Coordinates of C-alpha atoms in Angstrom, one line a residue:
Chain A
M1349 CA 74.6 174.7 -37.1
F1350 CA 73.5 172.5 -34.2
F1351 CA 70.2 174.3 -33.6
N1352 CA 66.8 173.0 -34.3
K1353 CA 64.5 176.0 -34.0
G1354 CA 61.2 174.3 -33.4
K1355 CA 62.5 171.9 -30.8
N1356 CA 64.5 174.6 -29.3
S1357 CA 61.7 176.9 -28.4
F1358 CA 59.6 173.9 -27.2
V1359 CA 62.4 172.9 -24.8
A1360 CA 63.0 176.5 -23.8
G1361 CA 59.3 176.7 -22.9
C1362 CA 59.7 173.6 -20.7
A1363 CA 62.8 175.1 -19.2
A1364 CA 60.9 178.2 -18.4
M1365 CA 58.1 176.2 -16.8
L1366 CA 60.6 174.3 -14.9
L1367 CA 62.2 177.5 -13.7
V1368 CA 58.9 178.9 -12.6
S1369 CA 58.0 175.8 -10.7
A1370 CA 61.5 175.5 -9.2
C1371 CA 61.0 179.0 -7.9
S1372 CA 57.5 178.5 -6.6
V1373 CA 58.2 175.2 -4.8
D1374 CA 58.8 176.1 -1.2
P1375 CA 62.0 174.4 -0.1
K1376 CA 60.1 171.4 1.3
I1377 CA 61.4 169.6 4.2
V1378 CA 61.6 166.1 2.9
P1379 CA 62.7 163.4 5.3
V1380 CA 63.9 160.9 2.7
L1381 CA 64.9 161.3 -1.0
P1382 CA 62.4 159.3 -3.0
A1383 CA 64.1 157.0 -5.5
N1384 CA 65.0 158.6 -8.8
D1385 CA 63.7 162.0 -7.8
I1386 CA 66.0 164.8 -8.8
R1387 CA 65.1 167.8 -6.6
E1388 CA 66.5 170.1 -3.9
V1389 CA 66.2 168.7 -0.4
I1390 CA 66.7 170.6 2.8
P1391 CA 66.4 168.2 5.7
D1392 CA 64.5 169.3 8.8
G1393 CA 66.6 171.6 10.9
W1394 CA 69.4 172.1 8.4
P1395 CA 70.5 175.6 7.3
Q1396 CA 69.7 176.9 3.9
P1397 CA 72.1 175.6 1.2
V1398 CA 74.5 178.1 -0.3
Y1399 CA 73.7 176.9 -3.9
R1400 CA 70.0 176.9 -4.7
F1401 CA 69.8 176.1 -8.5
E1402 CA 68.1 179.4 -9.1
R1403 CA 69.7 180.0 -12.5
N1404 CA 70.3 176.4 -13.1
P1405 CA 66.9 174.7 -13.0
L1406 CA 67.3 171.1 -11.8
G1407 CA 66.0 168.3 -13.9
E1408 CA 66.6 164.6 -14.6
K1409 CA 68.2 165.4 -17.9
G1410 CA 70.7 167.8 -16.5
F1411 CA 71.5 165.4 -13.7
I1412 CA 72.1 162.5 -16.3
L1413 CA 74.4 164.7 -18.3
G1414 CA 76.3 165.7 -15.2
R1415 CA 76.7 162.1 -14.2
E1416 CA 77.9 161.1 -17.7
L1417 CA 80.5 163.9 -17.5
F1418 CA 81.6 162.9 -14.0
Y1419 CA 82.4 159.3 -15.1
D1420 CA 83.9 160.2 -18.5
P1421 CA 87.8 160.0 -18.9
L1422 CA 87.3 162.3 -22.0
L1423 CA 87.7 165.1 -19.6
S1424 CA 91.4 164.3 -19.1
K1425 CA 94.2 165.1 -21.6
D1426 CA 95.0 161.4 -22.5
N1427 CA 91.4 160.2 -21.9
T1428 CA 92.5 158.0 -19.0
I1429 CA 91.1 159.6 -15.9
S1430 CA 87.6 160.7 -14.9
C1431 CA 86.3 162.5 -11.8
G1432 CA 85.1 159.1 -10.7
S1433 CA 88.6 157.7 -10.8
C1434 CA 89.5 159.8 -7.8
H1435 CA 86.0 160.1 -6.3
Q1436 CA 84.5 156.6 -5.8
Q1437 CA 80.9 156.1 -4.7
F1438 CA 81.7 153.1 -2.4
V1439 CA 83.8 155.3 -0.2
A1440 CA 81.4 158.3 -0.3
F1441 CA 83.2 159.7 -3.4
A1442 CA 86.6 159.9 -1.7
H1443 CA 89.6 158.0 -3.2
A1444 CA 89.9 154.6 -1.5
D1445 CA 93.4 154.0 0.0
H1446 CA 95.1 156.9 -1.8
D1447 CA 96.8 159.4 0.4
V1448 CA 97.4 162.0 -2.3
S1449 CA 95.8 162.3 -5.8
H1450 CA 97.0 160.1 -8.7
G1451 CA 96.5 162.0 -11.9
I1452 CA 97.2 161.1 -15.6
L1453 CA 100.5 159.2 -16.3
G1454 CA 100.6 158.4 -12.6
R1455 CA 101.4 162.0 -11.6
L1456 CA 101.1 162.5 -7.8
G1457 CA 99.5 165.5 -6.3
T1458 CA 100.0 166.7 -2.7
R1459 CA 96.5 166.5 -1.4
N1460 CA 94.0 163.8 -0.5
A1461 CA 90.8 163.7 -2.5
P1462 CA 87.9 164.6 -0.2
A1463 CA 84.6 162.8 0.0
L1464 CA 81.8 164.5 -2.0
F1465 CA 78.4 165.0 -0.5
N1466 CA 76.1 167.8 0.7
L1467 CA 78.1 170.1 -1.6
T1468 CA 75.4 172.7 -2.1
W1469 CA 76.0 173.8 1.5
H1470 CA 79.7 174.5 0.9
P1471 CA 80.6 178.2 0.7
S1472 CA 84.0 177.2 -0.8
F1473 CA 85.8 174.1 -2.1
M1474 CA 89.2 172.4 -1.8
H1475 CA 91.2 172.0 1.4
D1476 CA 92.3 175.7 1.1
G1477 CA 88.9 177.0 -0.1
G1478 CA 90.5 178.2 -3.4
V1479 CA 87.3 177.5 -5.4
N1480 CA 84.5 179.8 -4.5
H1481 CA 81.5 178.3 -6.4
I1482 CA 80.3 174.7 -7.0
E1483 CA 79.8 175.5 -10.8
N1484 CA 83.5 176.3 -11.2
Q1485 CA 84.8 173.4 -9.2
P1486 CA 85.2 170.9 -12.1
L1487 CA 87.4 173.4 -13.9
A1488 CA 90.1 172.9 -11.2
P1489 CA 90.8 169.2 -11.6
V1490 CA 90.4 169.4 -15.4
E1491 CA 93.1 172.1 -15.7
N1492 CA 95.4 170.9 -12.9
P1493 CA 98.6 169.5 -14.6
L1494 CA 98.8 166.8 -11.9
E1495 CA 95.3 165.6 -12.3
M1496 CA 93.6 165.7 -15.7
D1497 CA 95.9 168.2 -17.3
E1498 CA 93.5 169.3 -20.0
K1499 CA 92.4 172.7 -21.2
I1500 CA 88.8 173.4 -20.6
G1501 CA 88.5 174.7 -24.2
N1502 CA 89.6 171.3 -25.5
V1503 CA 87.1 169.6 -23.3
I1504 CA 84.3 171.7 -24.7
N1505 CA 85.5 171.0 -28.2
K1506 CA 85.7 167.2 -27.6
L1507 CA 82.2 167.2 -26.2
Q1508 CA 80.9 169.3 -29.1
A1509 CA 82.4 166.8 -31.5
S1510 CA 80.6 163.9 -29.8
A1511 CA 77.2 162.9 -31.1
K1512 CA 76.3 161.4 -27.7
Y1513 CA 77.0 164.6 -25.9
R1514 CA 75.3 166.8 -28.5
R1515 CA 72.2 164.7 -27.8
L1516 CA 72.7 164.9 -24.0
F1517 CA 73.2 168.7 -24.1
N1518 CA 70.1 169.0 -26.3
D1519 CA 68.1 166.9 -23.8
A1520 CA 69.3 169.0 -20.9
F1521 CA 69.4 172.5 -22.3
G1522 CA 67.3 172.5 -25.4
S1523 CA 70.1 172.8 -28.0
E1524 CA 73.1 170.8 -29.0
E1525 CA 75.5 173.7 -28.3
V1526 CA 78.1 172.8 -25.7
T1527 CA 79.2 175.8 -23.7
Y1528 CA 81.3 176.0 -20.5
Q1529 CA 78.3 177.3 -18.6
R1530 CA 76.1 174.4 -19.6
F1531 CA 79.0 171.9 -18.8
A1532 CA 79.4 173.5 -15.4
Q1533 CA 75.8 173.7 -14.6
A1534 CA 75.2 170.0 -15.5
F1535 CA 78.0 169.1 -13.2
A1536 CA 76.4 171.2 -10.4
Q1537 CA 73.2 169.3 -10.9
F1538 CA 74.9 165.9 -10.4
M1539 CA 77.2 166.9 -7.6
G1540 CA 74.5 168.9 -5.9
M1541 CA 72.3 165.8 -5.6
L1542 CA 74.9 163.8 -3.7
Y1543 CA 73.0 164.2 -0.5
S1544 CA 74.0 162.5 2.7
Y1545 CA 71.4 162.7 5.5
N1546 CA 70.3 159.2 6.0
S1547 CA 73.0 157.8 8.4
K1548 CA 72.1 156.2 11.7
Y1549 CA 72.9 159.5 13.4
D1550 CA 70.2 161.2 11.2
I1551 CA 67.7 158.5 11.9
V1552 CA 68.2 158.8 15.6
M1553 CA 68.0 162.6 15.5
R1554 CA 64.8 162.4 13.5
K1555 CA 63.5 159.9 16.0
E1556 CA 62.4 157.6 13.2
G1557 CA 60.9 154.3 14.5
T1558 CA 62.8 152.8 17.5
A1559 CA 66.2 153.9 16.3
S1560 CA 68.5 154.9 19.2
F1561 CA 72.2 155.1 19.9
S1562 CA 73.9 152.3 21.9
D1563 CA 75.4 153.4 25.2
E1564 CA 78.8 153.6 23.7
E1565 CA 77.6 155.7 20.7
Q1566 CA 75.7 157.9 23.1
R1567 CA 78.8 158.5 25.3
G1568 CA 80.7 159.2 22.0
Y1569 CA 78.1 161.7 20.9
N1570 CA 78.3 163.5 24.2
L1571 CA 82.0 163.7 24.0
F1572 CA 81.8 164.8 20.4
R1573 CA 79.5 167.7 21.3
A1574 CA 81.8 168.8 24.1
K1575 CA 85.1 168.6 22.3
C1576 CA 84.7 168.5 18.5
A1577 CA 81.4 170.1 17.5
T1578 CA 82.5 173.7 17.4
C1579 CA 84.6 173.0 14.3
H1580 CA 82.9 169.8 13.1
K1581 CA 79.5 171.5 13.5
E1582 CA 76.2 169.6 13.2
P1583 CA 74.3 168.8 11.1
L1584 CA 76.9 169.1 8.3
F1585 CA 79.8 168.3 10.6
S1586 CA 81.8 171.2 9.4
D1587 CA 81.8 175.0 10.2
F1588 CA 83.2 175.4 6.7
S1589 CA 85.9 177.6 8.2
Y1590 CA 89.7 177.3 8.3
H1591 CA 91.7 176.1 11.3
N1592 CA 95.1 174.8 12.1
N1593 CA 94.3 171.6 14.0
G1594 CA 98.0 171.1 15.0
L1595 CA 99.3 168.7 12.4
P1596 CA 103.1 168.9 12.2
V1597 CA 104.2 170.4 8.9
K1598 CA 105.7 168.0 6.4
P1599 CA 108.8 169.8 5.2
S1600 CA 108.9 168.1 1.8
V1601 CA 105.5 169.7 0.9
N1602 CA 105.1 172.5 3.3
D1603 CA 101.5 173.0 2.3
S1604 CA 100.6 176.5 3.5
G1605 CA 96.8 175.7 3.4
R1606 CA 94.5 178.7 3.3
A1607 CA 97.4 181.0 3.0
H1608 CA 98.1 179.6 -0.4
I1609 CA 95.0 181.5 -1.5
T1610 CA 95.0 184.5 0.7
L1611 CA 98.8 185.0 1.1
N1612 CA 97.9 186.1 4.6
P1613 CA 100.3 184.9 7.3
A1614 CA 97.4 184.6 9.7
D1615 CA 96.0 181.8 7.5
L1616 CA 99.2 179.8 7.4
Y1617 CA 98.6 176.0 7.9
K1618 CA 94.9 176.5 8.2
F1619 CA 92.7 174.0 6.3
K1620 CA 89.0 173.8 5.7
T1621 CA 87.2 171.7 8.4
P1622 CA 86.2 168.5 6.6
S1623 CA 82.7 167.0 7.3
L1624 CA 82.9 163.9 9.4
R1625 CA 79.9 162.3 7.7
N1626 CA 80.9 158.9 6.2
I1627 CA 84.3 159.3 8.0
A1628 CA 84.5 155.5 8.7
L1629 CA 84.9 155.0 5.0
T1630 CA 87.1 157.8 3.8
K1631 CA 90.5 156.9 4.9
P1632 CA 93.2 158.0 4.7
Y1633 CA 92.6 161.2 6.6
M1634 CA 93.7 164.8 6.7
H1635 CA 94.5 167.1 3.8
D1636 CA 97.5 165.0 2.9
G1637 CA 96.1 161.6 3.9
R1638 CA 98.7 161.1 6.6
F1639 CA 96.6 159.0 8.9
E1640 CA 95.3 155.6 8.0
T1641 CA 92.8 155.1 10.9
L1642 CA 90.4 157.0 13.0
E1643 CA 92.4 155.9 16.0
Q1644 CA 95.4 157.7 14.6
C1645 CA 93.3 160.9 14.2
L1646 CA 92.2 160.7 17.8
N1647 CA 95.7 160.0 19.0
H1648 CA 96.7 163.2 17.1
Y1649 CA 94.1 165.3 19.0
N1650 CA 95.0 163.5 22.2
G1651 CA 98.8 163.8 22.2
G1652 CA 100.0 164.8 18.7
V1653 CA 99.0 168.5 18.4
T1654 CA 102.1 170.4 17.7
N1655 CA 102.5 173.1 14.9
P1656 CA 102.1 176.2 17.0
V1657 CA 101.8 178.6 14.1
N1658 CA 98.2 179.8 14.1
L1659 CA 97.2 176.8 16.2
D1660 CA 93.5 177.0 16.9
P1661 CA 93.1 178.2 20.5
Q1662 CA 90.7 175.4 21.2
L1663 CA 93.5 172.9 20.6
Q1664 CA 96.1 174.4 22.8
G1665 CA 97.4 171.4 24.8
G1666 CA 95.4 169.1 22.6
I1667 CA 92.1 167.3 23.5
P1668 CA 92.8 164.7 26.3
L1669 CA 91.0 161.5 25.5
S1670 CA 91.1 158.2 27.5
A1671 CA 91.2 154.9 25.8
Q1672 CA 87.5 154.6 26.6
D1673 CA 86.8 158.1 25.2
K1674 CA 88.5 157.1 21.9
Q1675 CA 86.5 153.9 21.6
D1676 CA 83.3 155.8 22.3
L1677 CA 84.1 158.5 19.8
I1678 CA 84.9 156.0 17.1
A1679 CA 81.6 154.2 17.8
F1680 CA 79.8 157.5 17.4
L1681 CA 81.7 158.4 14.2
K1682 CA 80.6 155.1 12.7
T1683 CA 77.0 156.1 13.0
L1684 CA 77.7 158.8 10.4
T1685 CA 77.9 156.3 7.6
D1686 CA 75.1 156.8 5.0
Y1687 CA 74.6 153.6 3.1
K1688 CA 72.0 155.3 0.9
L1689 CA 74.6 157.5 -0.6
L1690 CA 77.0 154.5 -1.1
F1691 CA 74.5 152.3 -2.8
D1692 CA 72.1 154.6 -4.6
K1693 CA 72.3 153.4 -8.2
K1694 CA 71.5 156.7 -9.6
F1695 CA 74.9 158.0 -8.5
A1696 CA 76.8 155.1 -10.1
D1697 CA 78.6 155.1 -13.4
P1698 CA 75.9 154.4 -15.9
N1699 CA 78.3 152.6 -18.2
G1700 CA 80.4 151.2 -15.5
Q1701 CA 81.6 147.9 -14.0
Chain B
M687 CA 91.9 216.0 -12.2
K688 CA 89.4 216.6 -9.3
K689 CA 86.7 217.1 -11.9
A690 CA 87.5 213.8 -13.5
I691 CA 87.1 212.1 -10.1
L692 CA 83.8 213.8 -9.4
F693 CA 82.7 212.9 -12.9
L694 CA 83.7 209.4 -12.4
S695 CA 81.9 209.0 -9.1
V696 CA 78.7 210.4 -10.5
L697 CA 79.0 208.1 -13.3
S698 CA 79.7 205.1 -11.2
I699 CA 76.6 205.8 -9.1
A700 CA 74.6 206.1 -12.3
G701 CA 76.3 202.9 -13.4
F702 CA 75.3 201.0 -10.2
V703 CA 71.7 202.1 -10.6
S704 CA 71.5 201.0 -14.2
C705 CA 73.3 197.7 -13.5
K706 CA 70.3 196.7 -11.4
K707 CA 68.2 196.6 -14.6
D708 CA 68.0 193.1 -15.9
N709 CA 69.3 192.2 -19.3
K710 CA 66.0 192.3 -21.2
D711 CA 66.1 192.2 -24.9
P712 CA 65.2 195.5 -26.5
E713 CA 61.5 196.0 -26.9
P714 CA 60.3 195.0 -30.3
S715 CA 59.2 198.1 -32.3
N716 CA 55.4 198.6 -32.7
P717 CA 54.4 196.6 -35.7
T718 CA 51.6 198.9 -36.7
S719 CA 53.7 202.1 -37.1
P720 CA 55.0 202.7 -40.6
A721 CA 58.8 202.3 -40.8
P722 CA 59.9 204.9 -38.3
T723 CA 63.3 206.6 -38.5
P724 CA 65.5 204.6 -36.0
T725 CA 65.9 206.2 -32.7
T726 CA 69.0 204.3 -31.9
G727 CA 72.3 203.5 -33.6
N728 CA 75.6 201.9 -33.0
L729 CA 78.8 203.4 -31.5
T730 CA 82.2 201.7 -31.7
V731 CA 85.0 202.0 -29.1
Q732 CA 88.3 201.1 -30.7
F733 CA 91.4 200.2 -28.8
T734 CA 94.8 200.5 -30.3
N735 CA 97.5 198.7 -28.4
M736 CA 100.8 200.7 -28.3
V737 CA 104.3 200.6 -26.9
D738 CA 104.7 204.3 -26.3
A739 CA 104.6 205.9 -29.7
Q740 CA 104.7 202.6 -31.7
P741 CA 101.9 200.3 -32.5
L742 CA 102.4 197.0 -30.6
V743 CA 103.6 194.1 -32.8
F744 CA 104.1 190.7 -31.1
N745 CA 107.6 189.3 -31.0
T746 CA 109.2 192.7 -31.8
G747 CA 111.9 194.1 -29.5
Y748 CA 111.0 197.4 -27.7
K749 CA 113.1 199.4 -25.3
I750 CA 111.6 201.2 -22.3
M751 CA 113.0 204.7 -22.2
G752 CA 116.3 204.4 -20.4
G753 CA 115.6 200.9 -19.5
D754 CA 115.4 197.2 -20.5
S755 CA 114.2 195.8 -23.8
F756 CA 111.3 193.4 -24.1
K757 CA 109.1 191.5 -26.5
V758 CA 105.4 190.8 -26.1
T759 CA 103.8 187.5 -27.1
K760 CA 100.4 187.8 -25.6
L761 CA 98.1 190.7 -24.5
N762 CA 94.5 190.3 -23.3
Y763 CA 92.4 192.5 -21.0
Y764 CA 88.8 192.9 -20.0
I765 CA 86.9 196.1 -20.8
T766 CA 83.6 196.2 -18.9
N767 CA 80.8 198.5 -17.8
I768 CA 81.0 200.9 -20.8
R769 CA 79.0 204.0 -20.2
I770 CA 78.7 207.0 -22.5
T771 CA 77.2 210.4 -21.6
K772 CA 75.3 212.8 -23.8
T773 CA 75.8 216.6 -23.8
D774 CA 72.5 216.8 -21.8
N775 CA 74.2 214.5 -19.2
S776 CA 72.0 211.5 -19.7
V777 CA 73.9 208.3 -19.5
Y778 CA 73.7 205.2 -21.6
S779 CA 75.1 202.1 -20.0
E780 CA 75.7 199.0 -22.1
T781 CA 73.9 196.0 -20.7
N782 CA 76.0 192.8 -20.3
S783 CA 79.0 195.0 -20.8
Y784 CA 81.9 192.5 -20.8
H785 CA 84.5 192.4 -23.5
L786 CA 87.7 190.6 -23.8
V787 CA 90.2 192.5 -25.9
E788 CA 92.8 190.1 -27.3
H789 CA 95.7 191.6 -29.3
S790 CA 95.8 188.3 -31.3
N791 CA 92.2 188.8 -32.5
P792 CA 91.9 192.2 -34.2
S793 CA 88.1 192.1 -34.3
S794 CA 88.1 192.0 -30.5
T795 CA 89.8 195.4 -30.3
S796 CA 86.7 197.2 -31.7
I797 CA 83.7 197.0 -29.4
T798 CA 80.4 198.0 -30.9
L799 CA 77.6 199.1 -28.6
P800 CA 74.2 198.4 -30.2
N801 CA 70.9 200.2 -29.6
V802 CA 72.5 203.4 -28.4
P803 CA 69.9 206.2 -28.2
N804 CA 70.4 208.9 -30.8
G805 CA 72.2 212.0 -29.5
S806 CA 75.6 213.7 -29.1
Y807 CA 77.9 212.0 -26.7
K808 CA 80.6 214.0 -24.9
S809 CA 82.3 211.4 -22.7
I810 CA 83.0 207.7 -22.0
S811 CA 83.9 205.7 -19.0
F812 CA 84.7 202.0 -18.6
T813 CA 86.4 199.6 -16.2
L814 CA 89.4 197.5 -16.8
G815 CA 88.6 194.2 -15.2
V816 CA 85.5 192.2 -14.2
D817 CA 83.4 193.4 -11.3
S818 CA 83.7 191.4 -8.1
A819 CA 80.1 190.0 -8.2
L820 CA 80.9 188.1 -11.4
N821 CA 84.0 186.6 -9.8
V822 CA 81.8 184.8 -7.3
S823 CA 78.7 183.9 -9.2
G824 CA 79.6 180.6 -10.8
A825 CA 80.0 179.7 -14.5
Q826 CA 79.7 182.5 -17.0
Q827 CA 79.5 182.5 -20.7
G828 CA 80.7 184.5 -23.8
D829 CA 83.8 186.5 -23.2
L830 CA 83.6 185.6 -19.5
S831 CA 83.8 181.8 -20.2
P832 CA 87.0 180.3 -18.6
T833 CA 87.6 178.8 -22.1
K834 CA 89.1 182.2 -22.8
G835 CA 92.0 181.4 -20.5
M836 CA 91.3 184.4 -18.3
F837 CA 90.1 182.6 -15.1
W838 CA 92.1 181.0 -12.4
S839 CA 90.8 177.5 -11.8
W840 CA 92.6 176.9 -8.5
N841 CA 91.9 180.3 -7.0
S842 CA 88.6 181.4 -8.4
G843 CA 88.6 184.7 -10.1
Y844 CA 89.3 186.5 -13.3
I845 CA 92.6 187.5 -14.7
M846 CA 91.8 191.1 -15.6
F847 CA 94.9 191.8 -17.6
K848 CA 97.4 189.4 -19.1
L849 CA 100.7 190.3 -20.7
E850 CA 103.3 187.6 -21.6
G851 CA 106.6 188.1 -23.3
S852 CA 110.3 188.0 -22.7
S853 CA 113.3 190.2 -21.9
P854 CA 117.0 189.5 -21.7
A855 CA 116.8 191.3 -18.3
S856 CA 114.2 188.9 -16.9
G857 CA 115.2 187.1 -13.7
A858 CA 113.4 184.0 -14.8
S859 CA 115.6 181.2 -16.2
S860 CA 113.5 181.1 -19.3
K861 CA 113.9 184.9 -19.6
G862 CA 110.2 185.1 -19.7
L863 CA 107.8 187.8 -18.6
L864 CA 104.5 186.6 -17.3
Y865 CA 102.1 189.2 -15.8
H866 CA 98.6 187.7 -15.0
V867 CA 97.0 190.5 -13.1
G868 CA 93.8 189.7 -11.0
G869 CA 92.3 190.0 -7.6
F870 CA 88.7 191.2 -7.4
S871 CA 88.2 192.4 -3.8
G872 CA 89.8 194.0 -0.8
A873 CA 93.0 195.9 -0.7
N874 CA 94.5 194.1 -3.7
K875 CA 91.7 194.4 -6.1
T876 CA 92.9 195.1 -9.6
Q877 CA 89.9 196.6 -11.5
R878 CA 90.5 200.2 -12.5
E879 CA 88.1 202.8 -13.7
F880 CA 88.7 205.2 -16.6
A881 CA 86.8 208.2 -17.8
F882 CA 87.5 210.5 -20.8
N883 CA 85.9 213.6 -22.1
F884 CA 85.9 214.1 -25.9
G885 CA 86.8 217.8 -25.6
A886 CA 85.4 220.0 -28.3
T887 CA 84.0 217.1 -30.3
T888 CA 81.1 214.8 -29.7
A889 CA 80.3 211.3 -31.0
N890 CA 77.0 211.6 -32.9
V891 CA 74.6 208.7 -33.0
N892 CA 71.7 209.5 -35.3
G893 CA 70.2 206.2 -36.3
T894 CA 71.8 206.2 -39.7
S895 CA 74.1 203.6 -41.0
T896 CA 77.2 205.5 -40.0
T897 CA 78.7 204.5 -36.7
P898 CA 80.7 207.0 -34.7
K899 CA 84.0 205.6 -33.5
V900 CA 85.7 206.6 -30.2
K901 CA 89.4 205.8 -30.4
V902 CA 91.4 204.9 -27.3
S903 CA 95.1 204.0 -27.1
T904 CA 96.4 201.4 -24.7
N905 CA 100.0 202.0 -23.9
V906 CA 101.3 198.7 -22.5
T907 CA 104.6 200.3 -21.4
E908 CA 102.6 201.9 -18.6
L909 CA 102.5 198.5 -17.0
F910 CA 106.1 198.8 -16.1
R911 CA 106.3 202.3 -14.7
N912 CA 104.5 205.0 -12.6
P913 CA 104.0 204.8 -9.8
N914 CA 105.9 201.4 -9.5
T915 CA 109.1 200.9 -11.6
I916 CA 109.1 197.3 -12.6
N917 CA 112.6 195.7 -12.7
F918 CA 112.3 192.7 -14.9
S919 CA 115.1 190.9 -13.0
V920 CA 113.0 191.1 -9.8
L921 CA 109.3 191.1 -10.9
H922 CA 109.0 188.8 -14.0
T923 CA 106.2 186.4 -12.9
V924 CA 102.9 187.3 -11.4
H925 CA 100.2 184.6 -11.5
M926 CA 97.9 185.2 -8.6
P927 CA 96.2 188.0 -6.7
G928 CA 98.3 189.9 -4.1
A929 CA 100.6 192.8 -3.6
D930 CA 102.5 192.3 -6.8
A931 CA 99.3 192.2 -8.9
K932 CA 98.2 195.4 -7.2
K933 CA 101.5 197.1 -8.1
L934 CA 100.9 196.3 -11.7
A935 CA 97.3 197.4 -11.5
D936 CA 98.3 200.7 -10.0
N937 CA 100.6 201.1 -13.0
Y938 CA 98.0 200.3 -15.6
A939 CA 95.6 202.9 -14.0
D940 CA 97.0 205.3 -16.6
M941 CA 97.4 202.9 -19.5
F942 CA 94.6 204.3 -21.6
T943 CA 94.4 207.7 -23.4
F944 CA 91.6 209.1 -25.4
D945 CA 92.7 209.8 -29.0
S946 CA 89.8 211.1 -31.1
V947 CA 86.2 210.7 -32.2
V948 CA 85.5 209.8 -35.9
N949 CA 81.9 210.5 -36.8

């Protein structure tokens, strides 16, 4: 019904070519993402990403479709909330000033919306790691009753009924057919391009020009490497593993963390280590947004570590930090802000503002 | 019994090897040869959902022998990795063998395998559930699309088997029964393998328009008994992987029986 044979095979041919070239391009080490260039980037010295676009050939058209979907409230049951409502570019795709998620009809969730960047390196998603693949990530907020509360089948039907989306799917995949797999893969193309590797920290590490840390930042970095970096591991600033970092349990929620997924008592109260890139912007902090400032986070490590159940051995007794240490650490953490991610127009809502 | 296990393990090795093959379209037949007699045909596997001796009808009351009564309102399960074996022991494995059987959709209860090489087939094997690799490989399509309602969005993985209904004995305030059985790896995995010999008969594929039919019964009552007796007042809601889901999977491991072959 929606197929146009001639065009179809032409586009399929292009897709095949794209596929071939995507496979033969060696994962080039590119220092800076050229404007409007949609391609995989592996910065110098970084590990291989988990998600490589092998069966989802990257292209501008797929990216554009993914971006359109990301900013479209059509994905929610009452057409009021888009992914972009809770993941805002100016705060590195976290939710500014919201401790827990606000879904349709003002429904409140229990967890804080994380910032989104460098997602192709994530082996799992969510604070509890419940989602095991970037392509299946959008399904979770769509179907969560406290977020978008929609059935994915309805979303696919709404998209199929839209002339705009039939055109965008045709552009990206060579026919107007809207399938879950295409929907998911377009999302992965957009989300996978949200790279963050151009902070001051990165520029200093790459020894670009005359960039260097101030004394304060350098002391903070030294402290960070000594006390924080095993979990918040460079260069992604996460080990992508699960730890209890000693936050007292909120009885009203009693979020069991990783154990919610594994039902394993040894995983109780463990949460996925968040990246600290762009951390100066992504308040509030922790899985439930309980802290408003970085100072509070450091005070937690310094004197607030309690919850003994499965407490990470590195945090027994907390991490003693002097006032100077805290100031230095915060100065360092501020070097992790990547203005390129925040202001790159190609990540913005194309119909927005 | 031992034999069946041996048979099964040989088959599953064969299955693994053939799974490695990629999903190429069948070779086009040579255009220069004059209309040859087809060397392949179709074979249908037909599932009949039962409650012990009675055919399953939604919203009808049934009584478990000596136990509680219940009604069923939804029944879906994945049949995958279908393999059939000829009398000469050669094995045909369906490629992309993923089928969702939905009781609400009668056409889904008959699975037709295309391009089956001609021959006499003496046995069949299949898996209930989706193999672990496809639970971790991102977005799938067709019967594996999450639009089918058989994928957990918050805890990635397929629901291998889904039965919903009600019972006056249910411990849930709604009196509902909800059994969403899944879990794809580790001790609580819920896929189960089945293998059946056709006995004295064979299913004969001979390239003609007739399609042999292998008939299999699915007795949903087995979900509730052997080895684990399910007490509706205690276990009425299962919606994630874990020990309860495994209990139900161990029960459904004898849910299928081979009925007959119709050539």
